[in-house]
């Protein structure tokens, strides 16, 4: 069965443009529950580790540079079939190809500066949520 949680990140471009609140409001109106969230400034080592699967791709250096350029806001988000539902909510990687009403269509600039990240599988969602939030922390927030 598909999991109920995914990891979303409001990226540095959107935080800098003061769209953090707008993006969270958009998600909450769409039925999402923010189970955990925090403003963080990623170190180079952290950004490299988070995007390890993309190491060697032509955009990797640019991606790490961008993700360390300012604060971002990782969130553990909850909804039925969360990974698929969140990818639908954020739209295509390139905002020029994203469907109307999606977060990237509304808030992203380009393929690189694309406002949000979303996990691409349940397995990666678990890994990525664990990257930013401990089990104990998540239990404490809602317990
Ligand atoms: P994200 O969902 O965070 O996962 C990997 C990121 O790499 C992706 O969003 C894009 O922001 C970025 N990315 C993918 N393709 C390119 C590209 N061609 N140029 C720059 N960045 C890219």
mmCIF file of N, CA, C and O in Angstrom, residues 19-88:
data_model
loop_
_atom_site.group_PDB
_atom_site.id
_atom_site.type_symbol
_atom_site.label_atom_id
_atom_site.label_comp_id
_atom_site.label_asym_id
_atom_site.label_seq_id
_atom_site.Cartn_x
_atom_site.Cartn_y
_atom_site.Cartn_z
ATOM 1 N N UNK A 19 7.589 33.266 -0.501
ATOM 2 C CA UNK A 19 6.457 32.423 -0.884
ATOM 3 C C UNK A 19 6.288 31.200 0.016
ATOM 4 O O UNK A 19 5.442 30.352 -0.263
ATOM 5 N N UNK A 20 7.072 31.133 1.118
ATOM 6 C CA UNK A 20 6.950 29.979 2.022
ATOM 7 C C UNK A 20 5.512 29.853 2.548
ATOM 8 O O UNK A 20 4.894 28.783 2.461
ATOM 9 N N UNK A 21 4.982 30.938 3.073
ATOM 10 C CA UNK A 21 3.619 30.910 3.615
ATOM 11 C C UNK A 21 2.586 30.622 2.543
ATOM 12 O O UNK A 21 1.624 29.869 2.773
ATOM 13 N N UNK A 22 2.780 31.198 1.364
ATOM 14 C CA UNK A 22 1.831 30.964 0.268
ATOM 15 C C UNK A 22 1.812 29.494 -0.130
ATOM 16 O O UNK A 22 0.742 28.937 -0.434
ATOM 17 N N UNK A 23 2.986 28.877 -0.157
ATOM 18 C CA UNK A 23 3.071 27.463 -0.564
ATOM 19 C C UNK A 23 2.448 26.570 0.505
ATOM 20 O O UNK A 23 1.679 25.653 0.194
ATOM 21 N N UNK A 24 2.718 26.854 1.779
ATOM 22 C CA UNK A 24 2.102 26.048 2.845
ATOM 23 C C UNK A 24 0.580 26.246 2.835
ATOM 24 O O UNK A 24 -0.183 25.275 2.967
ATOM 25 N N UNK A 25 0.123 27.457 2.633
ATOM 26 C CA UNK A 25 -1.332 27.715 2.572
ATOM 27 C C UNK A 25 -1.964 26.936 1.422
ATOM 28 O O UNK A 25 -3.034 26.328 1.567
ATOM 29 N N UNK A 26 -1.293 26.937 0.289
ATOM 30 C CA UNK A 26 -1.771 26.213 -0.898
ATOM 31 C C UNK A 26 -1.901 24.717 -0.566
ATOM 32 O O UNK A 26 -2.907 24.086 -0.897
ATOM 33 N N UNK A 27 -0.887 24.168 0.119
ATOM 34 C CA UNK A 27 -0.907 22.743 0.468
ATOM 35 C C UNK A 27 -2.008 22.449 1.485
ATOM 36 O O UNK A 27 -2.727 21.451 1.363
ATOM 37 N N UNK A 28 -2.152 23.292 2.485
ATOM 38 C CA UNK A 28 -3.173 23.040 3.512
ATOM 39 C C UNK A 28 -4.578 23.124 2.909
ATOM 40 O O UNK A 28 -5.448 22.309 3.247
ATOM 41 N N UNK A 29 -4.765 24.036 2.005
ATOM 42 C CA UNK A 29 -6.075 24.122 1.320
ATOM 43 C C UNK A 29 -6.342 22.880 0.483
ATOM 44 O O UNK A 29 -7.483 22.507 0.244
ATOM 45 N N UNK A 30 -5.249 22.233 0.041
ATOM 46 C CA UNK A 30 -5.347 21.026 -0.788
ATOM 47 C C UNK A 30 -5.418 19.755 0.079
ATOM 48 O O UNK A 30 -5.321 18.642 -0.443
ATOM 49 N N UNK A 31 -5.575 19.921 1.393
ATOM 50 C CA UNK A 31 -5.790 18.771 2.269
ATOM 51 C C UNK A 31 -4.562 18.174 2.920
ATOM 52 O O UNK A 31 -4.640 17.146 3.598
ATOM 53 N N UNK A 32 -3.396 18.816 2.745
ATOM 54 C CA UNK A 32 -2.158 18.275 3.330
ATOM 55 C C UNK A 32 -2.034 18.656 4.801
ATOM 56 O O UNK A 32 -2.442 19.750 5.202
ATOM 57 N N UNK A 33 -1.435 17.749 5.586
ATOM 58 C CA UNK A 33 -1.093 18.042 6.973
ATOM 59 C C UNK A 33 0.429 18.150 7.051
ATOM 60 O O UNK A 33 1.145 17.263 6.572
ATOM 61 N N UNK A 34 0.920 19.257 7.619
ATOM 62 C CA UNK A 34 2.362 19.419 7.838
ATOM 63 C C UNK A 34 2.699 18.741 9.163
ATOM 64 O O UNK A 34 2.375 19.257 10.233
ATOM 65 N N UNK A 35 3.314 17.554 9.095
ATOM 66 C CA UNK A 35 3.611 16.780 10.312
ATOM 67 C C UNK A 35 4.903 17.254 10.973
ATOM 68 O O UNK A 35 5.091 17.080 12.171
ATOM 69 N N UNK A 36 5.813 17.828 10.182
ATOM 70 C CA UNK A 36 7.054 18.386 10.725
ATOM 71 C C UNK A 36 7.567 19.397 9.710
ATOM 72 O O UNK A 36 7.300 19.264 8.510
ATOM 73 N N UNK A 37 8.294 20.413 10.185
ATOM 74 C CA UNK A 37 8.846 21.401 9.261
ATOM 75 C C UNK A 37 9.831 22.300 9.985
ATOM 76 O O UNK A 37 9.695 22.544 11.183
ATOM 77 N N UNK A 38 10.831 22.778 9.263
ATOM 78 C CA UNK A 38 11.880 23.597 9.894
ATOM 79 C C UNK A 38 12.637 24.379 8.823
ATOM 80 O O UNK A 38 12.912 23.850 7.746
ATOM 81 N N UNK A 39 12.966 25.631 9.131
ATOM 82 C CA UNK A 39 13.815 26.422 8.236
ATOM 83 C C UNK A 39 15.265 26.041 8.495
ATOM 84 O O UNK A 39 15.729 26.117 9.640
ATOM 85 N N UNK A 40 15.973 25.590 7.455
ATOM 86 C CA UNK A 40 17.369 25.174 7.626
ATOM 87 C C UNK A 40 18.244 25.769 6.520
ATOM 88 O O UNK A 40 17.757 26.062 5.420
ATOM 89 N N UNK A 41 19.522 25.941 6.829
ATOM 90 C CA UNK A 41 20.501 26.319 5.806
ATOM 91 C C UNK A 41 21.407 25.112 5.611
ATOM 92 O O UNK A 41 22.160 24.741 6.507
ATOM 93 N N UNK A 42 21.293 24.455 4.474
ATOM 94 C CA UNK A 42 22.070 23.241 4.216
ATOM 95 C C UNK A 42 23.539 23.570 4.027
ATOM 96 O O UNK A 42 23.880 24.553 3.345
ATOM 97 N N UNK A 43 24.402 22.765 4.605
ATOM 98 C CA UNK A 43 25.833 22.860 4.310
ATOM 99 C C UNK A 43 26.062 22.166 2.959
ATOM 100 O O UNK A 43 25.198 21.426 2.471
ATOM 101 N N UNK A 44 27.234 22.387 2.403
ATOM 102 C CA UNK A 44 27.571 21.706 1.136
ATOM 103 C C UNK A 44 27.506 20.182 1.304
ATOM 104 O O UNK A 44 26.942 19.482 0.469
ATOM 105 N N UNK A 45 28.066 19.693 2.414
ATOM 106 C CA UNK A 45 28.079 18.236 2.657
ATOM 107 C C UNK A 45 26.656 17.692 2.763
ATOM 108 O O UNK A 45 26.358 16.602 2.265
ATOM 109 N N UNK A 46 25.777 18.438 3.423
ATOM 110 C CA UNK A 46 24.388 17.986 3.573
ATOM 111 C C UNK A 46 23.664 17.968 2.225
ATOM 112 O O UNK A 46 22.949 17.016 1.899
ATOM 113 N N UNK A 47 23.843 19.027 1.432
ATOM 114 C CA UNK A 47 23.186 19.081 0.115
ATOM 115 C C UNK A 47 23.713 17.968 -0.783
ATOM 116 O O UNK A 47 22.945 17.309 -1.496
ATOM 117 N N UNK A 48 25.023 17.727 -0.737
ATOM 118 C CA UNK A 48 25.610 16.650 -1.549
ATOM 119 C C UNK A 48 25.049 15.294 -1.131
ATOM 120 O O UNK A 48 24.729 14.462 -1.965
ATOM 121 N N UNK A 49 24.912 15.090 0.179
ATOM 122 C CA UNK A 49 24.392 13.804 0.678
ATOM 123 C C UNK A 49 22.917 13.647 0.319
ATOM 124 O O UNK A 49 22.479 12.569 -0.108
ATOM 125 N N UNK A 50 22.145 14.704 0.470
ATOM 126 C CA UNK A 50 20.711 14.616 0.174
ATOM 127 C C UNK A 50 20.477 14.256 -1.293
ATOM 128 O O UNK A 50 19.606 13.464 -1.625
ATOM 129 N N UNK A 51 21.272 14.861 -2.187
ATOM 130 C CA UNK A 51 21.106 14.647 -3.634
ATOM 131 C C UNK A 51 22.130 13.653 -4.196
ATOM 132 O O UNK A 51 22.445 13.711 -5.392
ATOM 133 N N UNK A 52 22.603 12.754 -3.319
ATOM 134 C CA UNK A 52 23.610 11.755 -3.707
ATOM 135 C C UNK A 52 23.235 11.013 -4.998
ATOM 136 O O UNK A 52 24.089 10.760 -5.856
ATOM 137 N N UNK A 53 21.933 10.689 -5.156
ATOM 138 C CA UNK A 53 21.513 9.923 -6.354
ATOM 139 C C UNK A 53 21.779 10.678 -7.651
ATOM 140 O O UNK A 53 21.845 10.074 -8.720
ATOM 141 N N UNK A 54 21.905 12.013 -7.551
ATOM 142 C CA UNK A 54 22.141 12.809 -8.770
ATOM 143 C C UNK A 54 23.622 13.117 -9.017
ATOM 144 O O UNK A 54 23.961 13.785 -9.995
ATOM 145 N N UNK A 55 24.510 12.625 -8.113
ATOM 146 C CA UNK A 55 25.943 12.882 -8.287
ATOM 147 C C UNK A 55 26.379 12.373 -9.668
ATOM 148 O O UNK A 55 26.008 11.282 -10.074
ATOM 149 N N UNK A 56 27.115 13.199 -10.392
ATOM 150 C CA UNK A 56 27.569 12.805 -11.724
ATOM 151 C C UNK A 56 26.676 13.343 -12.838
ATOM 152 O O UNK A 56 27.085 13.375 -13.994
ATOM 153 N N UNK A 57 25.459 13.781 -12.479
ATOM 154 C CA UNK A 57 24.589 14.372 -13.508
ATOM 155 C C UNK A 57 25.097 15.777 -13.833
ATOM 156 O O UNK A 57 25.709 16.437 -12.980
ATOM 157 N N UNK A 58 24.849 16.266 -15.047
ATOM 158 C CA UNK A 58 25.405 17.576 -15.433
ATOM 159 C C UNK A 58 24.941 18.751 -14.563
ATOM 160 O O UNK A 58 25.650 19.738 -14.442
ATOM 161 N N UNK A 59 23.767 18.599 -13.928
ATOM 162 C CA UNK A 59 23.234 19.715 -13.141
ATOM 163 C C UNK A 59 23.578 19.611 -11.649
ATOM 164 O O UNK A 59 23.157 20.438 -10.849
ATOM 165 N N UNK A 60 24.360 18.573 -11.260
ATOM 166 C CA UNK A 60 24.597 18.302 -9.827
ATOM 167 C C UNK A 60 25.271 19.470 -9.096
ATOM 168 O O UNK A 60 24.812 19.897 -8.033
ATOM 169 N N UNK A 61 26.341 20.003 -9.677
ATOM 170 C CA UNK A 61 27.083 21.089 -9.009
ATOM 171 C C UNK A 61 26.187 22.313 -8.837
ATOM 172 O O UNK A 61 26.160 22.943 -7.770
ATOM 173 N N UNK A 62 25.430 22.626 -9.879
ATOM 174 C CA UNK A 62 24.514 23.776 -9.845
ATOM 175 C C UNK A 62 23.424 23.557 -8.783
ATOM 176 O O UNK A 62 23.033 24.483 -8.061
ATOM 177 N N UNK A 63 22.942 22.321 -8.708
ATOM 178 C CA UNK A 63 21.899 21.966 -7.742
ATOM 179 C C UNK A 63 22.399 22.142 -6.312
ATOM 180 O O UNK A 63 21.709 22.749 -5.469
ATOM 181 N N UNK A 64 23.613 21.657 -6.027
ATOM 182 C CA UNK A 64 24.184 21.768 -4.682
ATOM 183 C C UNK A 64 24.430 23.243 -4.345
ATOM 184 O O UNK A 64 24.111 23.710 -3.249
ATOM 185 N N UNK A 65 24.966 23.974 -5.312
ATOM 186 C CA UNK A 65 25.225 25.415 -5.132
ATOM 187 C C UNK A 65 23.923 26.140 -4.773
ATOM 188 O O UNK A 65 23.856 26.917 -3.818
ATOM 189 N N UNK A 66 22.891 25.862 -5.533
ATOM 190 C CA UNK A 66 21.589 26.521 -5.327
ATOM 191 C C UNK A 66 20.980 26.145 -3.975
ATOM 192 O O UNK A 66 20.482 27.004 -3.242
ATOM 193 N N UNK A 67 21.037 24.852 -3.624
ATOM 194 C CA UNK A 67 20.372 24.403 -2.393
ATOM 195 C C UNK A 67 21.085 24.893 -1.134
ATOM 196 O O UNK A 67 20.507 24.846 -0.044
ATOM 197 N N UNK A 68 22.348 25.350 -1.282
ATOM 198 C CA UNK A 68 23.080 25.908 -0.134
ATOM 199 C C UNK A 68 23.074 27.439 -0.157
ATOM 200 O O UNK A 68 23.664 28.074 0.707
ATOM 201 N N UNK A 69 22.387 28.035 -1.123
ATOM 202 C CA UNK A 69 22.479 29.483 -1.330
ATOM 203 C C UNK A 69 21.661 30.296 -0.330
ATOM 204 O O UNK A 69 21.822 31.513 -0.241
ATOM 205 N N UNK A 70 20.792 29.652 0.418
ATOM 206 C CA UNK A 70 19.945 30.349 1.386
ATOM 207 C C UNK A 70 19.104 29.329 2.119
ATOM 208 O O UNK A 70 19.182 28.132 1.835
ATOM 209 N N UNK A 71 18.265 29.797 3.045
ATOM 210 C CA UNK A 71 17.463 28.844 3.803
ATOM 211 C C UNK A 71 16.423 28.134 2.932
ATOM 212 O O UNK A 71 15.914 28.703 1.965
ATOM 213 N N UNK A 72 16.144 26.892 3.307
ATOM 214 C CA UNK A 72 15.056 26.145 2.689
ATOM 215 C C UNK A 72 14.208 25.548 3.812
ATOM 216 O O UNK A 72 14.584 25.623 4.990
ATOM 217 N N UNK A 73 13.054 25.001 3.447
ATOM 218 C CA UNK A 73 12.106 24.557 4.478
ATOM 219 C C UNK A 73 11.628 23.136 4.188
ATOM 220 O O UNK A 73 10.646 22.938 3.464
ATOM 221 N N UNK A 74 12.352 22.131 4.717
ATOM 222 C CA UNK A 74 11.884 20.753 4.561
ATOM 223 C C UNK A 74 10.656 20.481 5.434
ATOM 224 O O UNK A 74 10.553 21.026 6.543
ATOM 225 N N UNK A 75 9.748 19.672 4.902
ATOM 226 C CA UNK A 75 8.508 19.336 5.626
ATOM 227 C C UNK A 75 8.177 17.867 5.427
ATOM 228 O O UNK A 75 8.300 17.352 4.310
ATOM 229 N N UNK A 76 7.724 17.209 6.493
ATOM 230 C CA UNK A 76 7.105 15.885 6.361
ATOM 231 C C UNK A 76 5.617 16.149 6.170
ATOM 232 O O UNK A 76 4.966 16.766 7.021
ATOM 233 N N UNK A 77 5.105 15.738 5.007
ATOM 234 C CA UNK A 77 3.725 16.055 4.623
ATOM 235 C C UNK A 77 2.889 14.791 4.567
ATOM 236 O O UNK A 77 3.349 13.749 4.101
ATOM 237 N N UNK A 78 1.637 14.921 4.991
ATOM 238 C CA UNK A 78 0.788 13.734 5.068
ATOM 239 C C UNK A 78 -0.515 13.898 4.282
ATOM 240 O O UNK A 78 -1.172 14.939 4.333
ATOM 241 N N UNK A 79 -0.827 12.828 3.566
ATOM 242 C CA UNK A 79 -2.066 12.723 2.794
ATOM 243 C C UNK A 79 -2.114 11.286 2.262
ATOM 244 O O UNK A 79 -1.060 10.641 2.165
ATOM 245 N N UNK A 80 -3.282 10.793 1.867
ATOM 246 C CA UNK A 80 -3.340 9.468 1.239
ATOM 247 C C UNK A 80 -2.461 9.446 -0.009
ATOM 248 O O UNK A 80 -2.442 10.425 -0.759
ATOM 249 N N UNK A 81 -1.780 8.322 -0.235
ATOM 250 C CA UNK A 81 -0.946 8.141 -1.425
ATOM 251 C C UNK A 81 -0.031 9.359 -1.621
ATOM 252 O O UNK A 81 0.018 9.973 -2.700
ATOM 253 N N UNK A 82 0.699 9.692 -0.539
ATOM 254 C CA UNK A 82 1.379 10.987 -0.434
ATOM 255 C C UNK A 82 2.391 11.280 -1.553
ATOM 256 O O UNK A 82 2.407 12.389 -2.085
ATOM 257 N N UNK A 83 3.235 10.300 -1.893
ATOM 258 C CA UNK A 83 4.285 10.577 -2.885
ATOM 259 C C UNK A 83 3.667 10.985 -4.215
ATOM 260 O O UNK A 83 4.023 12.019 -4.798
ATOM 261 N N UNK A 84 2.712 10.190 -4.671
ATOM 262 C CA UNK A 84 2.081 10.473 -5.970
ATOM 263 C C UNK A 84 1.263 11.772 -5.905
ATOM 264 O O UNK A 84 1.327 12.605 -6.817
ATOM 265 N N UNK A 85 0.517 11.934 -4.831
ATOM 266 C CA UNK A 85 -0.329 13.127 -4.695
ATOM 267 C C UNK A 85 0.526 14.397 -4.649
ATOM 268 O O UNK A 85 0.166 15.424 -5.239
ATOM 269 N N UNK A 86 1.685 14.333 -3.968
ATOM 270 C CA UNK A 86 2.520 15.529 -3.873
ATOM 271 C C UNK A 86 3.166 15.848 -5.219
ATOM 272 O O UNK A 86 3.267 17.019 -5.609
ATOM 273 N N UNK A 87 3.578 14.821 -5.940
ATOM 274 C CA UNK A 87 4.176 15.068 -7.257
ATOM 275 C C UNK A 87 3.148 15.680 -8.210
ATOM 276 O O UNK A 87 3.483 16.531 -9.043
ATOM 277 N N UNK A 88 1.893 15.259 -8.063
ATOM 278 C CA UNK A 88 0.827 15.883 -8.858
ATOM 279 C C UNK A 88 0.647 17.348 -8.431
ATOM 280 O O UNK A 88 0.517 18.241 -9.271
#
